[in-house]
Amino acid sequence: MAELLTFGVLWVVFSVLGELGVSAWGHDFYFYTASTQALDGVNASVFLFRFLTPIFVFVVLMLLYIPIRARRRSNESVLRGKGARFNATYVTIWVTLSLAVNLLFFVHPTTSAAEQLFQEMSPQATQNALVVDVVARQWEWYFSYPQYGIKNALNANGNNVLYLPVNRPVKFVLRSYDPNHPYALGEDVIHSFWIPAFGEKMDVIPGETRIMVATPTKIASTETNPEMRVQCAEVCGPGHPYMYATVHVVSNSAFQQWVSQQLKAGN
Amino acid sequence: MSVARIGGAPLPLRRKKMMPPVIRGLLWAGIGFLVINCLVAYVLDPGYGTPFITQPSVVFGWLAALAGWLLGIGGLENVLLPAFGISVPTVEVPGWRRYFGYSTNHKVIGIQYLVSSTAGFFIAGLAAMFMRIQLMGNHMWFFPYAGQYIETVGIHGTIMMFSVGTVALVGGLGNYVIPMMIGSNSSAFPRMSALSVWFVPAGIMTVILSPLLGQWTTGWRGYEPLAQNDPNGILFYYLGVFALTLSSLLVSINLTSTILFKRAKGLTWNRLPMYAWGILTVSLLNIIWLPEIELTFVLAILDRVVPLPFFTAVGSPMTYLELFWLFGHPEVYIIVVPAFAIWMEIIPVMARKPLFAREWGIIGLIFVMLLSGLVWAHHMFTNMRLTEMLPFSFFTEMISIPTGFAYMVVIGTIWRSRFRLTVPSLFVLMSMFNFLIGGMTGVFLADPVINLQLHDTFFVVAHFHFTVIGGMVFTWLAAMYYWLPKFSGRIYNSKMGILGAIWVFIGFDGAFGLMFIQGLRGMNRWVPVYPPYLQGLNIIISIFAFVLGLGFLFNLIHVVWAMKSGKKVQENPWQSKTLEWQTASPPEEESFAAAPVITGSFYDYEDTDGTYTIPTAPDPVSM
């Protein structure tokens, strides 16, 4: 009984310490977040950390504390351990709790956060969104803005660039083909459109059109934070590591100014 | 006729001196490849400009080489000719040479598998070291071209998965231990088993030689349609994996039949050892899923060689992904289920206590096996329709419940026991700790919204290394130290064993623990170059990785040393009750002189029953 009590006290103490750690650092789980979707992910993660911490502490304590407590002293001649081969209470609690925790996790945050994301990506929610057509080829990202007539957004050096206004939902329409060689079907492979700071990615599948929605919440750019970059996340050939593009999230007026510059440049 | 055979004495055999089997196999493989390759490339299907190697010629040439290898190694005299009623006298070679040829002894086959796996492990480990050297810089400096780095990643993953992860604990330890554990002197299909082991070196060599045909950059998953526009090296990926999975499939058919039909008298299902349950469940997984991936690779080869555009933009790239992961996730459990079983095998012996809640441990193994076929698409959250995500998320979260039963059983067994903290038990505890981290991070990955951020980053790399190295490789080491006295009649050096355990634990948890953080900071997979802000942490990870690599080398040297010149011990140093320890250590040619009869439980340490005697003096090998 004393053993059980010691274990219980240790478990509570370390769990509380763990929870304090979750409170202190849990919201930095993604290091840098710059979209509402990333925040959805962080909030779901923090919820999971809350529940996983006591479970983790429980199992680790069991793996550390019990073997040390139960360790056979070298002068002991008894070669048999005490203890039951079955304990209905322990097994019932274990099975019930693991089932309950998993069902809870499935309802919240899994389903709730997923439904939230699906809602944000639904056609109704993206009616007024900024549409960016994203074309991935080996190994380059093309961005065009059909609502503004920008066919291929380029910066002053002629590199592909993504400009987004802050706090406005963006609907990325993702396709994989080579616009310069549209007949070369064999060149189309799977890419993955990922902006680390936005907390989500979506694969770009040849022959299919995929949608990803993000609402940027911070004014930032690749120069100010390297997590604000477009990075291909799915291996797509030897050029895969070089398949990135710079991102600028700017204020609404700066965005309008950029649009007119692009149009003037004939992009 | 009978006049000549007075007293039933055998006719004097005409002893033919045979070339060393491995040399003959290599020679016949080379001849087979040349003949068939030339036949296809120059006669049957000459390509434009009649090149020496074409896609069809190399595929058929490889098949001929595999056939030549298997026949040369001993398949001709022992399998093919007897199948046509021609009996060829064969001479069993003595000593170490028997490990380099055809042998029907399950213990020899087990060692052959273990050696092949170990070789694969260190070859692929060397590839990992090269990757970590490259990643210490944020630009190309160790490898000249990015494609070579990505190809190295692919070779590392392929060899690790198919020649180590699925082989070491099943083909290796399974072949060695399982027949003894169930009280049989042989496995069910010894001749098939004798040949199946030689698929493994052939498969490893095929994957290693794949760069000869051209760079492939798909990683170990061979994603389409990238595989179709890569150079031809991908053909040797398909063929190499085909050989390796075929080997595992044959092992599984053999071991399943062994457990079903060769059990000793009295060894009922209720008394079947946990490791045998583990091998049975993993074998069922293999029998269900390995043919599936082999046929997928046949489709991919047809797609490429004919060509048939199954998986290109005008076909369906997603179909390949589904087919791959349909096998790919059960694969993970193929790797780790035997490890769970070994935990439950070693811990009651070390705890001197009956296995706690044994039925729940078995239920756990079986439900992991069943559920593992329902979770595959969690590898595809980033490329499937939103509405398809949730069912896979559900089953992925649910599979943690039967997985947890293994923990429940082990913890319940250690509780209030007399626990012997030996090197094997230390490795089991470390394995459980590491697999726990792998499992807990899996909860985050199972959540689609979080997965959309973590997928294809180093977080995932860390997660699956925690499950595979943490779960399987640490358990493999535990099992090697545990069964070392069985293999050799000798014991390891405790201090060196503990040093080795702590060494790999620090290297492993340092390297892969930091990879979680690196992934969260935005480091994606398959990149030899990356933004400069990630470099500092990558250097630290690389240093831990080198420590880990040297740690594995240290353990290898220690185990080999202990087998050759470790301290001699009594035959059953752990006082285990399972049957493999009731034979001589190392076992004789025939493990059991007489068939054993089972009258009690193998895990009952509460009273001394009549079948086995347990010494009451303190054992000489604690710690």
Coordinates of N, CA and C in Angstrom, one line a residue, chain A residues 22-132:
Chain A
V22 N 3.6 22.4 -20.1 CA 2.7 22.6 -21.2 C 2.2 24.0 -21.3
S23 N 1.8 24.5 -20.1 CA 1.3 25.9 -20.0 C 2.4 26.9 -20.5
A24 N 3.6 26.6 -20.1 CA 4.7 27.6 -20.5 C 5.1 27.5 -21.9
W25 N 5.2 26.3 -22.5 CA 5.8 26.1 -23.8 C 4.8 25.6 -24.8
G26 N 3.7 25.0 -24.4 CA 2.8 24.3 -25.3 C 2.4 25.2 -26.5
H27 N 2.2 26.5 -26.3 CA 1.7 27.3 -27.4 C 2.8 27.6 -28.4
D28 N 4.1 27.3 -28.1 CA 5.2 27.5 -29.0 C 5.5 26.2 -29.8
F29 N 4.5 25.2 -29.7 CA 4.8 23.9 -30.3 C 5.2 24.1 -31.8
Y30 N 4.6 25.0 -32.5 CA 4.9 25.1 -34.0 C 6.0 26.2 -34.2
F31 N 6.6 26.7 -33.1 CA 7.7 27.7 -33.2 C 7.2 29.0 -33.7
Y32 N 6.6 29.0 -34.9 CA 6.2 30.3 -35.5 C 4.8 30.0 -36.2
T33 N 3.8 30.8 -35.9 CA 2.5 30.6 -36.5 C 2.1 31.9 -37.1
A34 N 1.6 31.9 -38.3 CA 1.1 33.1 -39.0 C -0.2 32.9 -39.7
S35 N -1.0 32.0 -39.3 CA -2.3 31.8 -39.9 C -3.3 31.2 -38.9
T36 N -4.6 31.4 -39.2 CA -5.6 30.9 -38.2 C -5.5 29.4 -38.2
Q37 N -5.2 28.8 -39.4 CA -5.1 27.3 -39.5 C -4.0 26.8 -38.6
A38 N -2.9 27.5 -38.6 CA -1.8 27.1 -37.7 C -2.2 27.1 -36.3
L39 N -3.0 28.2 -35.9 CA -3.4 28.3 -34.5 C -4.4 27.1 -34.2
D40 N -5.2 26.7 -35.1 CA -6.1 25.6 -34.9 C -5.2 24.4 -34.5
G41 N -4.1 24.2 -35.3 CA -3.3 23.0 -35.0 C -2.6 23.1 -33.7
V42 N -2.1 24.3 -33.3 CA -1.5 24.5 -32.0 C -2.4 24.2 -30.9
N43 N -3.7 24.7 -31.0 CA -4.6 24.5 -30.0 C -4.9 23.1 -29.8
A44 N -5.1 22.4 -30.9 CA -5.3 20.9 -30.8 C -4.2 20.2 -30.1
S45 N -2.9 20.7 -30.5 CA -1.7 20.0 -29.9 C -1.7 20.3 -28.4
V46 N -2.0 21.5 -28.0 CA -1.9 21.8 -26.5 C -2.9 20.9 -25.8
F47 N -4.1 20.7 -26.4 CA -5.1 19.9 -25.7 C -4.6 18.4 -25.6
L48 N -3.9 17.9 -26.6 CA -3.4 16.6 -26.6 C -2.3 16.5 -25.5
F49 N -1.4 17.5 -25.5 CA -0.4 17.6 -24.5 C -0.9 17.5 -23.1
R50 N -2.0 18.2 -22.8 CA -2.7 18.2 -21.5 C -3.0 16.8 -21.0
F51 N -3.6 16.0 -21.9 CA -4.0 14.7 -21.5 C -2.8 13.7 -21.6
L52 N -1.9 13.9 -22.6 CA -0.9 12.9 -22.7 C 0.2 13.0 -21.6
T53 N 0.3 14.2 -21.0 CA 1.4 14.4 -20.0 C 1.2 13.4 -18.8
P54 N 0.0 13.4 -18.2 CA -0.1 12.4 -17.1 C 0.1 10.9 -17.5
I55 N -0.3 10.6 -18.7 CA -0.2 9.3 -19.2 C 1.3 8.9 -19.4
F56 N 2.0 9.9 -20.1 CA 3.4 9.7 -20.3 C 4.2 9.6 -19.0
V57 N 3.9 10.5 -18.0 CA 4.5 10.4 -16.7 C 4.2 9.0 -16.1
F58 N 3.0 8.6 -16.1 CA 2.6 7.3 -15.5 C 3.5 6.2 -16.1
V59 N 3.5 6.1 -17.4 CA 4.2 4.9 -18.0 C 5.7 5.0 -17.7
V60 N 6.3 6.3 -17.9 CA 7.7 6.4 -17.7 C 8.1 6.1 -16.2
L61 N 7.3 6.6 -15.3 CA 7.5 6.3 -13.9 C 7.5 4.8 -13.6
M62 N 6.5 4.1 -14.3 CA 6.4 2.7 -14.1 C 7.6 2.0 -14.7
L63 N 8.1 2.5 -15.8 CA 9.3 1.8 -16.4 C 10.6 2.1 -15.6
L64 N 10.6 3.2 -14.8 CA 11.8 3.6 -14.1 C 11.7 3.1 -12.6
Y65 N 10.6 3.5 -12.0 CA 10.5 3.4 -10.6 C 10.2 1.9 -10.2
I66 N 9.3 1.2 -10.9 CA 9.0 -0.1 -10.5 C 10.1 -1.1 -10.6
P67 N 10.9 -1.1 -11.8 CA 12.0 -2.0 -11.8 C 13.0 -1.8 -10.7
I68 N 13.2 -0.5 -10.4 CA 14.2 -0.2 -9.3 C 13.7 -0.6 -8.0
R69 N 12.4 -0.3 -7.7 CA 11.8 -0.8 -6.4 C 11.8 -2.3 -6.3
A70 N 11.5 -3.0 -7.4 CA 11.3 -4.4 -7.4 C 12.6 -5.1 -7.6
R71 N 13.7 -4.4 -7.7 CA 15.0 -5.0 -8.0 C 15.4 -6.0 -7.0
R72 N 15.9 -7.1 -7.5 CA 16.3 -8.2 -6.6 C 17.7 -7.8 -5.9
R73 N 17.7 -7.8 -4.6 CA 19.0 -7.6 -3.9 C 19.9 -8.8 -4.1
S74 N 21.2 -8.6 -4.2 CA 22.1 -9.7 -4.5 C 22.1 -10.7 -3.5
N75 N 21.8 -10.4 -2.2 CA 21.9 -11.4 -1.2 C 20.6 -12.2 -1.0
E76 N 19.6 -11.8 -1.8 CA 18.3 -12.5 -1.7 C 18.4 -13.9 -2.3
S77 N 17.9 -14.9 -1.7 CA 18.0 -16.2 -2.3 C 16.6 -16.5 -2.9
V78 N 15.6 -15.8 -2.6 CA 14.3 -16.1 -3.1 C 14.3 -15.8 -4.6
L79 N 14.0 -16.8 -5.4 CA 14.0 -16.5 -6.9 C 12.6 -16.4 -7.4
R80 N 11.6 -16.1 -6.6 CA 10.3 -16.0 -7.1 C 9.8 -14.6 -6.7
G81 N 9.1 -14.0 -7.6 CA 8.4 -12.7 -7.3 C 7.1 -13.0 -6.7
K82 N 6.6 -12.0 -5.9 CA 5.3 -12.1 -5.4 C 4.4 -11.4 -6.5
G83 N 3.1 -11.4 -6.2 CA 2.2 -10.7 -7.1 C 1.3 -11.5 -7.9
A84 N 0.2 -10.9 -8.3 CA -0.8 -11.7 -8.9 C -0.5 -11.9 -10.4
R85 N -1.2 -12.9 -11.0 CA -1.0 -13.0 -12.5 C -2.2 -12.3 -13.2
F86 N -3.1 -11.8 -12.4 CA -4.2 -11.0 -13.0 C -4.8 -10.1 -11.9
N87 N -5.1 -8.9 -12.2 CA -5.8 -8.0 -11.3 C -6.9 -7.3 -12.0
A88 N -8.1 -7.7 -11.7 CA -9.3 -7.2 -12.5 C -9.4 -5.7 -12.4
T89 N -9.1 -5.1 -11.3 CA -9.3 -3.7 -11.1 C -8.3 -3.0 -12.1
Y90 N -7.1 -3.4 -12.0 CA -6.0 -2.7 -12.8 C -6.3 -2.8 -14.3
V91 N -6.7 -4.1 -14.7 CA -6.9 -4.2 -16.1 C -8.2 -3.5 -16.6
T92 N -9.2 -3.5 -15.7 CA -10.4 -2.8 -16.1 C -10.2 -1.3 -16.2
I93 N -9.4 -0.7 -15.2 CA -9.1 0.7 -15.3 C -8.3 1.0 -16.5
W94 N -7.3 0.2 -16.8 CA -6.4 0.5 -17.9 C -7.2 0.4 -19.2
V95 N -8.0 -0.6 -19.4 CA -8.7 -0.8 -20.7 C -9.7 0.3 -20.9
T96 N -10.5 0.6 -19.8 CA -11.5 1.6 -19.9 C -11.0 3.0 -20.1
L97 N -9.9 3.3 -19.4 CA -9.3 4.6 -19.6 C -8.7 4.8 -21.0
S98 N -8.0 3.8 -21.5 CA -7.4 4.0 -22.8 C -8.5 4.1 -23.8
L99 N -9.6 3.4 -23.7 CA -10.7 3.5 -24.6 C -11.3 4.9 -24.5
A100 N -11.5 5.3 -23.3 CA -12.1 6.7 -23.1 C -11.3 7.8 -23.6
V101 N -10.0 7.7 -23.3 CA -9.1 8.8 -23.7 C -9.0 8.8 -25.3
N102 N -9.0 7.6 -25.9 CA -8.9 7.6 -27.4 C -10.2 8.1 -28.0
L103 N -11.3 7.7 -27.4 CA -12.6 8.2 -28.0 C -12.7 9.8 -27.8
L104 N -12.2 10.2 -26.6 CA -12.2 11.7 -26.4 C -11.4 12.4 -27.4
F105 N -10.2 11.8 -27.6 CA -9.3 12.5 -28.6 C -9.9 12.5 -30.0
F106 N -10.7 11.4 -30.3 CA -11.2 11.4 -31.7 C -12.3 12.5 -31.8
V107 N -13.1 12.6 -30.7 CA -14.2 13.7 -30.8 C -13.5 15.0 -30.7
H108 N -12.7 15.2 -29.7 CA -12.0 16.5 -29.6 C -10.6 16.2 -29.2
P109 N -9.6 16.7 -29.8 CA -9.6 17.7 -30.9 C -9.7 17.2 -32.3
T110 N -9.6 15.9 -32.5 CA -9.5 15.4 -33.9 C -10.7 15.9 -34.8
T111 N -11.9 15.4 -34.5 CA -13.0 15.7 -35.3 C -13.4 17.2 -35.3
S112 N -13.3 17.8 -34.1 CA -13.7 19.2 -33.9 C -12.8 20.1 -34.8
A113 N -11.5 19.8 -34.6 CA -10.6 20.7 -35.4 C -10.7 20.4 -36.9
A114 N -10.9 19.1 -37.2 CA -11.0 18.8 -38.7 C -12.2 19.5 -39.2
E115 N -13.4 19.4 -38.5 CA -14.6 20.0 -39.0 C -14.4 21.5 -39.2
Q116 N -13.7 22.1 -38.2 CA -13.3 23.5 -38.3 C -12.6 23.8 -39.6
L117 N -11.6 23.0 -39.9 CA -10.8 23.2 -41.1 C -11.6 22.9 -42.4
F118 N -12.5 21.9 -42.3 CA -13.3 21.6 -43.5 C -14.2 22.8 -43.8
Q119 N -14.7 23.4 -42.7 CA -15.6 24.6 -42.8 C -14.9 25.7 -43.4
E120 N -13.6 25.9 -43.0 CA -12.8 27.0 -43.5 C -12.5 26.8 -45.0
M121 N -12.5 25.5 -45.4 CA -12.1 25.2 -46.8 C -13.4 25.1 -47.7
S122 N -14.6 25.2 -47.1 CA -15.8 25.0 -47.9 C -16.0 26.1 -48.9
P123 N -16.7 25.8 -50.0 CA -17.0 26.8 -51.0 C -17.7 28.0 -50.4
Q124 N -18.6 27.8 -49.4 CA -19.3 29.0 -48.8 C -18.4 29.9 -48.1
A125 N -17.4 29.3 -47.4 CA -16.5 30.2 -46.6 C -15.5 30.9 -47.5
T126 N -15.3 30.4 -48.7 CA -14.2 31.0 -49.5 C -14.7 31.8 -50.7
Q127 N -16.0 32.2 -50.6 CA -16.6 32.9 -51.7 C -15.9 34.2 -52.0
N128 N -15.4 34.9 -50.9 CA -14.8 36.2 -51.1 C -13.3 36.1 -50.9
A129 N -12.8 34.9 -50.9 CA -11.4 34.7 -50.7 C -10.5 35.1 -51.9
L130 N -9.3 35.5 -51.6 CA -8.3 35.7 -52.7 C -8.0 34.4 -53.3
V131 N -8.1 34.3 -54.6 CA -7.8 33.1 -55.3 C -6.4 33.2 -55.8
V132 N -5.5 32.2 -55.5 CA -4.2 32.1 -56.0 C -4.1 30.8 -56.7

